[in-house]
Coordinates of C-alpha atoms and ligand atoms in Angstrom, one line a residue:
X1 CA 141.4 113.0 126.9
X2 CA 141.2 115.5 124.2
X3 CA 142.9 115.0 120.9
X4 CA 143.9 117.9 119.3
X5 CA 145.5 118.3 115.5
X6 CA 148.2 121.1 114.8
X7 CA 148.1 122.6 111.4
X8 CA 150.2 125.6 110.2
X9 CA 152.6 126.4 107.3
X10 CA 156.1 124.8 107.5
X11 CA 158.3 125.8 109.8
X12 CA 156.2 128.1 111.8
X13 CA 156.9 126.2 114.7
X14 CA 153.9 123.3 115.2
X15 CA 156.4 120.7 116.7
X16 CA 158.5 123.6 118.9
X17 CA 155.2 124.3 120.5
X18 CA 154.4 120.7 120.7
X19 CA 157.3 119.9 122.5
X20 CA 157.5 123.0 124.5
X21 CA 154.0 122.1 125.9
X22 CA 154.4 118.3 126.3
X23 CA 158.3 117.7 126.6
X24 CA 158.0 114.9 124.2
X25 CA 159.2 114.9 120.9
X26 CA 156.8 114.5 118.0
X27 CA 159.0 114.4 115.0
X28 CA 159.7 110.5 115.4
X29 CA 162.3 110.1 112.5
X30 CA 165.7 110.8 112.4
X31 CA 165.3 112.6 109.0
X32 CA 162.6 114.6 110.4
X33 CA 165.3 115.9 112.6
X34 CA 168.3 116.1 110.6
X35 CA 165.7 118.4 108.0
X36 CA 163.9 120.0 110.8
X37 CA 161.1 119.5 109.3
X38 CA 158.3 117.4 110.1
X39 CA 157.5 114.8 107.1
X40 CA 154.6 112.5 109.1
X41 CA 152.2 112.8 111.9
X42 CA 153.7 112.9 115.4
X43 CA 152.0 112.0 118.6
X44 CA 152.8 113.8 122.1
X45 CA 150.4 114.4 125.2
X46 CA 150.2 116.4 128.5
X47 CA 148.0 117.0 131.8
X48 CA 146.3 119.9 131.6
X49 CA 146.1 122.5 133.9
X50 CA 142.5 121.3 134.8
X51 CA 144.4 117.5 135.4
X52 CA 142.7 116.6 131.8
X53 CA 144.8 115.0 129.4
X54 CA 144.9 116.5 125.9
X55 CA 147.0 114.8 123.2
X56 CA 148.4 116.1 120.1
X57 CA 148.8 115.2 116.4
X58 CA 151.3 117.2 114.9
X59 CA 151.3 117.4 111.3
X60 CA 153.7 118.6 109.0
X61 CA 153.4 122.1 107.0
X62 CA 155.3 121.0 103.8
X63 CA 153.0 121.2 100.6
X64 CA 154.5 118.1 99.9
X65 CA 153.1 116.5 102.8
X66 CA 149.6 118.3 103.0
X67 CA 148.3 114.3 102.2
X68 CA 149.9 113.2 105.9
X69 CA 148.5 116.7 107.4
X70 CA 145.1 115.5 106.4
X71 CA 145.6 111.9 107.4
X72 CA 146.1 113.5 110.7
X73 CA 143.2 115.8 111.0
X74 CA 140.7 113.7 109.1
X75 CA 139.5 112.0 112.5
X76 CA 140.1 114.7 115.3
X77 CA 137.5 117.0 115.5
X78 CA 139.7 120.0 117.5
X79 CA 142.8 121.8 116.4
X80 CA 145.9 124.1 117.3
X81 CA 146.6 126.4 114.3
X82 CA 149.7 128.0 114.7
X83 CA 151.1 131.1 112.6
X84 CA 154.6 132.3 113.3
X85 CA 154.4 136.1 114.4
X86 CA 157.4 136.9 111.5
X87 CA 155.8 135.1 108.4
X88 CA 152.4 135.9 109.1
X89 CA 149.7 134.1 106.9
X90 CA 151.1 131.5 104.2
X91 CA 150.3 129.8 101.4
X92 CA 149.8 126.3 103.6
X93 CA 148.5 128.2 106.6
X94 CA 145.4 129.1 104.2
X95 CA 145.6 125.4 102.7
X96 CA 145.3 123.9 106.4
X97 CA 143.0 126.2 107.1
X98 CA 140.9 125.4 104.0
X99 CA 140.9 121.4 104.8
X100 CA 139.7 122.2 108.6
X101 CA 137.0 124.2 107.1
X102 CA 136.2 121.8 104.3
X103 CA 136.1 119.0 107.0
X104 CA 133.8 121.2 109.5
X105 CA 136.0 121.5 112.4
X106 CA 134.4 123.8 114.6
X107 CA 136.8 123.8 117.3
X108 CA 140.2 125.7 117.8
X109 CA 142.9 127.8 119.3
X110 CA 145.0 130.3 117.1
X111 CA 148.6 130.3 118.5
X112 CA 150.8 133.1 117.2
X113 CA 154.4 131.9 117.5
X114 CA 157.6 132.8 117.1
X115 CA 156.9 135.9 119.1
X116 CA 160.2 136.5 120.4
X117 CA 161.0 137.5 116.6
X118 CA 158.7 139.8 115.7
X119 CA 155.8 141.4 116.8
X120 CA 152.2 138.8 117.2
X121 CA 149.7 141.6 116.5
X122 CA 149.5 141.9 112.6
X123 CA 150.0 137.8 112.0
X124 CA 147.5 137.7 114.6
X125 CA 144.9 140.0 113.3
X126 CA 145.0 138.5 110.1
X127 CA 145.0 135.2 111.0
X128 CA 141.5 135.4 113.1
X129 CA 139.7 136.9 110.2
X130 CA 140.7 134.0 108.3
X131 CA 139.3 131.5 110.6
X132 CA 136.5 133.3 111.6
X133 CA 135.5 132.9 108.2
X134 CA 135.3 129.0 108.5
X135 CA 133.7 126.6 110.3
X136 CA 136.2 127.7 113.1
X137 CA 134.3 130.8 113.5
X138 CA 136.1 133.2 116.4
X139 CA 138.8 131.6 118.1
X140 CA 140.7 132.1 121.1
X141 CA 144.2 134.0 120.5
X142 CA 147.6 133.5 122.4
X143 CA 151.1 134.9 121.4
X144 CA 153.6 132.4 122.5
X145 CA 157.0 131.9 122.2
X146 CA 158.7 127.6 122.0
X147 CA 161.7 129.1 122.5
X148 CA 161.0 131.4 126.1
X149 CA 157.9 130.1 126.8
X150 CA 156.1 133.2 127.0
X151 CA 152.3 132.8 126.7
X152 CA 152.7 128.8 127.4
X153 CA 150.1 129.2 130.6
X154 CA 147.7 131.1 128.7
X155 CA 147.8 129.0 125.6
X156 CA 147.3 125.9 128.2
X157 CA 144.4 127.6 130.1
X158 CA 142.9 128.2 126.2
X159 CA 143.3 124.2 125.4
X160 CA 141.9 123.6 128.8
X161 CA 138.6 125.8 128.2
X162 CA 138.6 124.0 124.3
X163 CA 138.2 120.9 126.0
X164 CA 135.6 121.7 128.5
X165 CA 133.7 123.1 125.4
X166 CA 133.4 120.0 123.0
X167 CA 130.8 118.0 123.0
X168 CA 130.7 114.5 125.0
X169 CA 131.9 111.5 122.7
X170 CA 129.2 108.9 121.2
X171 CA 130.8 106.1 123.8
X172 CA 127.9 104.0 122.5
X173 CA 128.4 104.5 118.5
X174 CA 130.3 101.2 117.0
X175 CA 133.6 101.8 116.3
X176 CA 135.4 103.1 113.5
X177 CA 139.0 103.6 114.1
X178 CA 140.7 105.2 111.3
X179 CA 144.4 103.3 111.4
X180 CA 147.5 106.4 111.1
X181 CA 149.7 104.7 111.7
X182 CA 151.1 100.5 111.8
X183 CA 154.1 98.9 112.4
X184 CA 155.0 95.5 114.2
X185 CA 156.6 95.0 118.0
X186 CA 158.7 92.2 118.4
X187 CA 156.5 89.7 120.5
X188 CA 153.4 91.5 119.8
X189 CA 152.7 91.2 116.3
X190 CA 151.0 94.1 114.2
X191 CA 150.3 97.2 116.3
X192 CA 148.2 100.3 114.5
X193 CA 147.3 103.4 116.2
X194 CA 144.5 106.1 115.8
X195 CA 141.9 108.6 116.8
X196 CA 139.0 106.8 118.8
X197 CA 136.0 109.4 117.8
X198 CA 133.2 107.2 118.9
X199 CA 132.5 104.1 120.5
X200 CA 135.1 101.9 122.5
X201 CA 137.7 99.2 122.5
X202 CA 138.1 96.3 124.6
X203 CA 141.0 93.8 124.9
X204 CA 139.4 90.3 123.0
X205 CA 137.2 92.9 120.9
X206 CA 136.1 91.5 117.7
X207 CA 136.7 94.1 114.7
X208 CA 135.8 94.4 110.8
X209 CA 138.9 94.9 108.4
X210 CA 137.7 96.3 105.0
X211 CA 139.1 93.3 102.9
X212 CA 139.8 90.7 105.3
X213 CA 137.4 87.6 105.4
X214 CA 138.0 87.3 109.4
X215 CA 137.3 89.3 112.0
X216 CA 140.5 90.5 114.1
X217 CA 140.6 90.3 117.2
X218 CA 142.3 93.2 119.7
X219 CA 145.4 91.5 122.0
X220 CA 146.7 94.4 123.4
X221 CA 145.9 98.2 123.9
X222 CA 147.6 100.7 124.7
X223 CA 146.3 104.8 125.5
X224 CA 149.4 107.0 125.6
X225 CA 151.8 104.7 126.1
X226 CA 149.9 103.0 129.0
X227 CA 148.4 99.2 128.5
X228 CA 144.7 99.1 128.9
X229 CA 142.1 96.7 128.9
X230 CA 139.7 99.4 127.5
X231 CA 139.5 102.2 126.0
X232 CA 136.4 105.0 125.4
X233 CA 136.3 107.4 122.9
X234 CA 137.5 110.3 122.7
X235 CA 141.3 109.0 123.1
X236 CA 144.8 108.0 120.8
X237 CA 144.9 104.2 121.0
X238 CA 147.6 102.2 119.8
X239 CA 145.7 98.5 119.3
X240 CA 147.7 95.4 119.0
X241 CA 146.0 92.9 116.7
X242 CA 146.4 89.2 117.4
X243 CA 147.6 87.2 114.3
X244 CA 147.3 90.0 111.2
X245 CA 150.4 90.8 109.3
X246 CA 151.5 94.5 109.6
X247 CA 151.1 94.4 105.7
X248 CA 147.7 93.8 105.8
X249 CA 146.8 96.9 106.7
X250 CA 148.3 100.8 107.2
X251 CA 147.2 104.1 107.0
X252 CA 143.7 104.6 105.6
X253 CA 142.2 101.6 106.5
X254 CA 139.7 101.4 109.1
X255 CA 139.1 98.9 112.2
X256 CA 135.0 98.6 112.6
X257 CA 132.5 97.4 115.1
X258 CA 131.4 94.2 112.9
X259 CA 128.2 94.4 110.4
X260 CA 127.7 98.3 111.7
X261 CA 129.2 99.8 108.8
X262 CA 128.6 99.4 104.7
X263 CA 131.9 99.5 102.3
X264 CA 130.9 101.6 99.6
X265 CA 132.7 102.7 96.3
X266 CA 129.8 105.1 95.2
X267 CA 128.6 107.8 97.3
X268 CA 126.3 111.0 96.2
X269 CA 127.8 114.1 98.2
X270 CA 127.2 117.9 98.5
X271 CA 130.1 119.9 98.2
X272 CA 130.2 122.7 100.6
X273 CA 130.4 126.7 100.4
X274 CA 130.7 127.9 96.6
X275 CA 131.4 124.7 94.5
X276 CA 133.8 125.3 92.0
X277 CA 131.9 125.2 88.4
X278 CA 134.6 123.3 86.8
X279 CA 135.6 120.6 89.5
X280 CA 138.1 118.0 87.7
X281 CA 137.2 115.1 86.8
X282 CA 139.5 113.7 89.0
X283 CA 140.3 114.1 92.8
X284 CA 141.3 112.8 95.7
X285 CA 138.7 111.9 98.1
X286 CA 140.1 112.3 102.1
X287 CA 138.2 111.0 105.0
X288 CA 139.2 109.8 108.2
X289 CA 143.0 109.0 107.5
X290 CA 142.1 107.6 104.1
X291 CA 142.7 109.5 100.9
X292 CA 141.1 107.5 97.8
X293 CA 141.3 108.9 94.0
X294 CA 137.7 109.3 92.7
X295 CA 135.9 110.1 89.4
X296 CA 133.9 113.0 89.5
X297 CA 130.1 113.0 88.3
X298 CA 128.1 116.4 88.2
X299 CA 124.4 115.9 89.6
X300 CA 123.3 119.0 90.5
X301 CA 124.4 123.0 91.2
X302 CA 126.2 121.6 94.3
X303 CA 126.1 117.7 94.3
X304 CA 128.1 115.2 92.5
X305 CA 128.4 111.4 92.4
X306 CA 132.0 109.7 93.6
X307 CA 133.3 106.5 92.4
X308 CA 136.2 105.7 95.0
X309 CA 138.9 103.8 93.5
X310 CA 138.1 101.6 96.4
X311 CA 135.5 101.1 99.1
X312 CA 135.1 102.8 102.3
X313 CA 133.2 102.4 105.1
X314 CA 131.6 105.6 104.9
X315 CA 128.3 106.7 106.5
X316 CA 125.5 109.2 105.7
X317 CA 126.9 112.5 107.1
X318 CA 130.3 112.0 106.9
X319 CA 132.1 114.9 106.2
X320 CA 135.5 114.7 103.7
X321 CA 137.4 116.8 101.3
X322 CA 138.2 116.6 97.9
X323 CA 142.0 117.8 96.7
X324 CA 143.5 118.4 93.8
X325 CA 147.2 116.7 94.4
X326 CA 148.6 118.0 90.9
X327 CA 147.4 121.5 92.0
X328 CA 148.4 121.5 95.6
X329 CA 144.3 122.4 96.0
X330 CA 142.1 121.8 98.8
X331 CA 139.2 121.5 95.8
X332 CA 136.5 121.9 98.9
X333 CA 134.7 119.9 101.4
X334 CA 132.0 117.5 101.1
X335 CA 129.1 116.0 102.8
X336 CA 127.9 112.5 102.2
X337 CA 124.2 112.3 101.3
X338 CA 123.9 109.0 99.9
X339 CA 126.4 106.0 100.3
X340 CA 124.0 103.7 98.6
X341 CA 123.0 105.5 95.5
X342 CA 120.8 104.0 92.8
X343 CA 122.4 103.5 89.5
X344 CA 121.5 106.3 87.1
X345 CA 121.2 103.7 83.9
X346 CA 118.0 105.5 82.3
X347 CA 118.0 108.7 80.3
X348 CA 116.8 111.5 82.5
X349 CA 118.2 109.6 85.8
X350 CA 121.1 112.1 86.4
X351 CA 118.6 115.0 86.3
X352 CA 116.0 113.5 88.3
X353 CA 118.3 112.2 91.1
X354 CA 119.9 115.6 91.3
X355 CA 116.3 116.9 92.2
X356 CA 116.2 114.3 94.8
X357 CA 119.5 115.2 96.0
X358 CA 118.4 118.8 96.8
X359 CA 116.1 117.4 99.3
X360 CA 118.9 115.9 100.8
X361 CA 121.2 117.0 104.0
X362 CA 123.5 114.9 105.1
X363 CA 121.0 114.5 108.4
X364 CA 120.2 110.9 108.5
X365 CA 116.4 110.7 107.9
X366 CA 114.3 107.6 108.6
X367 CA 111.3 108.7 107.0
X368 CA 113.1 109.8 103.7
X369 CA 115.0 106.6 103.5
X370 CA 112.1 104.5 103.7
X371 CA 110.1 106.9 100.9
X372 CA 113.4 106.7 98.2
X373 CA 114.0 102.8 99.0
X374 CA 110.4 101.9 99.8
X375 CA 112.0 98.6 101.2
X376 CA 114.9 98.1 103.0
X377 CA 116.2 95.7 105.3
X378 CA 117.1 98.1 109.2
X379 CA 120.6 96.5 109.5
X380 CA 121.1 97.8 105.8
X381 CA 120.3 101.3 107.1
X382 CA 122.3 100.8 110.4
X383 CA 124.8 100.3 108.3
X384 CA 124.7 103.4 106.1
X385 CA 124.4 105.7 109.3
X386 CA 120.6 105.8 109.6
X387 CA 119.9 104.9 113.3
X388 CA 117.1 102.5 113.7
X389 CA 115.6 101.8 116.6
X390 CA 113.5 98.5 116.1
X391 CA 111.9 96.5 118.8
X392 CA 113.0 92.7 118.4
X393 CA 110.4 90.6 117.6
X394 CA 107.6 93.2 116.8
X395 CA 106.6 93.4 113.6
X396 CA 104.4 96.8 112.9
X397 CA 102.9 97.3 109.5
X398 CA 105.2 99.9 108.3
X399 CA 107.6 102.7 109.3
X400 CA 109.9 102.1 112.1
X401 CA 108.6 98.5 112.9
X402 CA 109.6 96.2 110.7
X403 CA 106.9 94.3 108.3
X404 CA 108.8 91.0 108.3
X405 CA 112.3 89.9 109.3
X406 CA 113.9 93.0 110.5
X407 CA 112.3 94.7 106.6
X408 CA 111.4 98.2 106.8
X409 CA 108.8 99.5 104.3
X410 CA 107.2 102.9 103.7
X411 CA 104.0 102.8 104.4
X412 CA 102.6 104.4 101.2
X413 CA 104.5 101.6 99.5
X414 CA 103.6 98.8 101.4
X415 CA 99.9 99.9 101.5
X416 CA 100.2 99.6 97.3
X417 CA 101.8 96.3 98.0
X418 CA 99.0 94.6 99.8
X419 CA 96.5 96.0 97.3
X420 CA 98.6 94.6 94.2
X421 CA 98.8 91.5 95.4
X422 CA 95.4 91.1 96.1
X423 CA 95.0 92.3 92.4
X424 CA 97.2 89.9 91.6
X425 CA 95.7 87.0 93.4
X426 CA 92.6 87.6 91.6
X427 CA 93.9 87.7 88.6
X428 CA 96.0 84.5 88.6
X429 CA 92.6 83.1 89.9
X430 CA 90.9 84.0 87.0
X431 CA 93.2 83.0 84.9
X432 CA 93.6 79.6 86.4
X433 CA 90.6 79.2 88.0
X434 CA 91.9 75.0 88.6
X435 CA 94.8 76.2 90.6
X436 CA 94.3 76.6 94.5
X437 CA 95.7 80.3 94.5
X438 CA 98.9 81.9 93.2
X439 CA 102.5 80.5 94.2
X440 CA 104.5 82.5 96.8
X441 CA 107.3 82.8 94.6
X442 CA 105.5 83.6 91.5
X443 CA 103.8 86.7 93.4
X444 CA 107.0 87.5 95.2
X445 CA 108.8 88.1 91.4
X446 CA 105.6 89.5 90.1
X447 CA 105.6 92.4 92.6
X448 CA 109.5 92.4 92.4
X449 CA 110.0 92.1 96.0
X450 CA 113.8 90.8 97.3
X451 CA 111.9 88.0 100.2
X452 CA 109.6 85.8 100.4
X453 CA 108.5 86.6 103.7
X454 CA 107.5 90.0 102.8
X455 CA 104.5 88.3 100.5
X456 CA 103.8 86.4 102.9
X457 CA 103.5 89.5 105.4
X458 CA 101.1 90.8 103.2
X459 CA 98.7 88.2 103.0
X460 CA 95.7 89.6 104.8
X461 CA 92.2 87.7 105.3
X462 CA 90.3 86.5 103.1
X463 CA 93.3 85.3 101.7
X464 CA 95.8 83.0 103.1
X465 CA 99.1 80.9 102.5
X466 CA 98.9 76.8 102.0
X467 CA 100.8 74.5 100.7
X468 CA 102.9 77.5 99.2
X469 CA 100.1 79.4 97.2
X470 CA 98.6 82.4 98.1
X471 CA 94.3 82.1 97.1
X472 CA 90.9 82.6 98.9
X473 CA 90.8 80.9 102.5
X474 CA 88.3 78.2 100.5
X475 CA 90.9 77.8 97.6
X476 CA 91.0 73.8 98.3
X477 CA 87.3 73.5 97.8
X478 CA 86.8 72.6 94.0
X479 CA 85.2 73.8 91.6
X480 CA 81.6 72.7 91.1
X481 CA 82.4 70.6 87.7
X482 CA 85.4 69.1 89.1
X483 CA 83.7 67.9 92.5
X484 CA 81.1 66.6 90.8
X485 CA 83.3 64.6 88.5
X486 CA 84.8 63.2 91.8
X487 CA 81.9 62.2 93.3
X488 CA 80.9 60.1 90.1
X489 CA 84.2 58.5 90.2
X490 CA 83.9 57.3 94.1
X491 CA 80.1 56.6 93.3
X492 CA 81.3 54.1 90.6
X493 CA 84.5 53.0 91.8
X494 CA 83.9 53.2 95.5
X495 CA 83.5 49.4 95.5
X496 CA 86.3 48.6 93.4
X497 CA 88.7 50.8 94.2
X498 CA 92.1 49.6 92.1
X499 CA 90.1 50.0 88.9
X500 CA 91.2 53.4 87.0
X501 CA 88.2 54.9 85.0
X502 CA 89.7 54.5 81.3
X503 CA 90.7 57.3 79.2
X504 CA 87.2 57.8 77.5
X505 CA 85.4 57.3 80.5
X506 CA 87.3 60.2 82.4
X507 CA 86.5 62.4 78.9
X508 CA 82.9 62.2 79.6
X509 CA 83.5 62.8 82.9
X510 CA 84.8 65.8 82.3
X511 CA 88.0 65.1 84.0
X512 CA 90.8 66.4 81.6
X513 CA 94.3 66.8 82.7
X514 CA 93.7 70.5 84.2
X515 CA 91.1 68.9 86.1
X516 CA 92.4 65.4 87.4
X517 CA 95.3 68.2 88.4
X518 CA 93.2 70.6 90.5
X519 CA 91.6 67.5 92.1
X520 CA 95.0 66.0 92.7
X521 CA 96.2 69.2 94.6
X522 CA 93.0 69.6 96.7
X523 CA 93.6 65.3 97.8
X524 CA 90.5 64.1 96.1
X525 CA 92.3 62.2 93.5
X526 CA 95.6 60.1 93.0
X527 CA 97.1 60.3 90.0
X528 CA 99.3 57.1 89.0
X529 CA 99.9 58.0 85.9
X530 CA 98.7 60.1 82.9
X531 CA 95.0 59.5 83.2
X532 CA 95.7 57.0 85.6
X533 CA 93.8 58.2 88.4
X534 CA 92.6 56.0 91.9
X535 CA 90.6 57.6 94.9
X536 CA 92.9 58.8 97.4
X537 CA 92.5 55.7 100.4
X538 CA 93.5 53.5 97.4
X539 CA 97.2 53.0 98.9
X540 CA 96.6 52.4 102.7
X541 CA 94.2 49.5 101.2
X542 CA 96.7 47.9 98.8
X543 CA 99.0 48.3 101.4
X544 CA 96.8 46.2 103.3
X545 CA 95.0 43.7 100.7
X546 CA 99.4 43.0 99.1
X547 CA 100.4 42.6 103.2
X548 CA 98.0 39.8 103.3
X549 CA 99.8 37.8 100.4
X550 CA 102.8 35.4 100.9
X551 CA 105.7 37.1 100.7
X552 CA 107.6 38.2 98.5
X553 CA 105.0 38.2 96.0
X554 CA 105.0 39.0 92.2
X555 CA 102.6 41.5 90.0
X556 CA 100.9 38.9 88.8
X557 CA 100.2 37.9 92.3
X558 CA 99.6 41.1 93.5
X559 CA 97.2 42.0 90.3
X560 CA 95.0 39.3 91.0
X561 CA 94.8 39.9 94.5
X562 CA 94.0 43.4 94.1
X563 CA 91.8 42.6 91.3
X564 CA 93.0 45.2 88.7
X565 CA 95.0 45.3 85.5
X566 CA 98.3 45.9 84.4
X567 CA 97.8 49.9 83.5
X568 CA 97.0 50.4 87.8
X569 CA 99.2 47.6 89.2
X570 CA 102.7 48.9 87.6
X571 CA 102.4 52.1 88.5
X572 CA 100.9 51.5 91.9
X573 CA 104.0 49.8 93.0
X574 CA 105.8 51.8 91.7
X575 CA 104.4 54.5 93.9
X576 CA 104.4 51.9 97.3
X577 CA 107.8 51.1 96.1
X578 CA 109.1 55.0 96.2
X579 CA 107.3 55.0 99.2
X580 CA 108.6 52.6 100.8
X581 CA 105.7 50.7 101.6
X582 CA 107.3 47.9 99.3
X583 CA 110.2 46.8 97.8
X584 CA 111.4 45.2 94.9
X585 CA 113.8 42.5 95.1
X586 CA 116.6 41.7 92.6
X587 CA 114.1 38.7 91.4
X588 CA 111.0 41.4 90.6
X589 CA 109.2 40.1 93.1
X590 CA 108.2 42.2 96.2
X591 CA 107.9 42.0 99.8
X592 CA 105.5 44.7 102.1
X593 CA 108.0 46.5 104.3
X594 CA 106.4 46.5 107.6
Ligands
LIG601 N1 162.8 132.0 117.9 C1 162.0 130.8 117.9 N2 162.3 130.4 117.0 C2 161.0 129.2 116.7 C3 159.9 129.6 117.5 N3 158.9 128.4 117.2 C4 159.6 127.2 116.2 N4 160.9 128.3 116.1 C5 162.0 127.9 114.7 O1 161.6 127.9 113.9 C6 161.6 126.4 113.3 C7 160.8 125.7 112.8 O2 160.1 125.0 114.0 P1 159.5 123.9 114.0 O3 158.8 123.7 115.1 O4 160.0 122.8 113.7 O5 158.3 124.2 112.5 P2 157.2 123.4 112.2 O6 155.9 124.6 112.0 O7 156.8 121.9 113.0 O8 157.6 122.8 111.2 P3 157.0 121.7 109.8 O9 156.4 120.7 110.8 O10 158.3 121.2 109.1 O11 155.9 122.3 109.1 C8 163.4 125.8 114.1 O12 164.1 126.4 113.9 C9 162.5 126.1 115.3 O13 163.7 126.3 116.3 C10 159.8 130.4 118.4 O14 158.8 130.7 118.7 N5 160.9 131.3 118.9
LIG602 MG1 156.8 120.3 112.7

């Protein structure tokens, strides 16, 4: 199937032509038929001589309904431009063409209709010249009459050729279905329709809907009035959603492949063509079937930042258009350069940003994104529309292979980070010689990294991670003076393991709080309380001794059995309680837990 949107001035015969081609009525509303005027989008389809199917999105021509027109053409990459032979080129002919141009529509056919009323020659010549100057370029042109049927076979053949020349749809891309209608079907619930431009939909699929907490489920699918279990792009689809209230969604919403789109309310864009210097500060952004008010902040000569009134699932490279609703005027097309741009807080940031944007053209560029963002998750890039092909589980140093988890890094930046990590660890070791390395989280903060797996990935020999710290591989070797002091303690107290050195003896040995901390972390001493330390094997020995006592035993009995003082016995028993080796009974006696 291929999908074509009509375009052209009010009353030039768009709906009549669609009706003549398809035998279907594109004007769905009674009011439209009463007024003889299209108000909202209409849908009709037919089989072409080749056997292929063409679906039309028929748009209104009246200037009041341009927003509806834009919702129809937004997701459709081909146009049937209709100009009446007897009226010729008119304001909405021009506005519709400007819209197609702004959106970058490159495929089209010109039909000069009402050719039974006037010589189609002049209208055709003018229209061809106007169209040739746009993204559509030279298009085939056919004179037709919706009334007499003259020219219809030629138009059908031209549509067939147009279809044959369209690029193959990206059926494996994620789905972003811009909703153009939503309604309720009795017994089925909510149904939305749209033009599926890429990807495929299946009954049972889960889809993401902006603002909804839970994915929505595809309960049923229709293409051109027929039930399907699957629909692949390009297609007009009607999607029946399970359990989604009708008022939850409408035109301008998008149904998405879950997790594949970044919703953004801030984008940097390039203005297409010759941008007007005096772009109004507020405009409406039209993209897909959505129309969202935006605030415009000029950056460079042809780049601006747009603040959207509500977030949209936009991708790098998306085409959109800006329109001034007050002046009924298409201000121009834009191409999305960045869907997650940096804030412009510092002085001079806007000028610097403008300079960066001169390098961007809306084509996804992995190396460039990494250079600018330095560090980003592959998934985040993918959601911005920058394809990343990572091999799961394979971690490489830099570039397209993640450095850790799904983090990608700019090679130069990653190299600098590695150097800075080494420097920070060395500095920490100088400033804290008794600590066995720098805590991973302190390093993470110091290097301003968002995830500790990145710190871990940066650690290289001779550094290593041990017990949550990064240090030299021999970092738990105690500094020599401390090691000497510990050896002395061992020599003096080895045969009376529950006698702790008195405070002044510790001072004599050179064991201040920091040295004791280092020895405790290294497992060379056991700290019971401030200035109360034992050799580390004392705990197991104590349990053995206490287990030999009649149970339960008192503090005093324990103190005597261990041959020690209350200064040691009290915190030692409390430590054993905490470790579950002993249990304190209500009368303060204890038992050894076996
Ligand atoms: N004689 C003649 N009249 C036509 C032809 N095509 C359309 N008309 C008449 O022109 C009027 C407008 O036709 P529509 O098809 O409604 O025009 P439209 O472009 O769809 O108008 P909007 O949707 O409101 O923009 C109707 O009265 C049609 O009968 C044609 O080829 N020949
Ligand atoms: Mg119409």
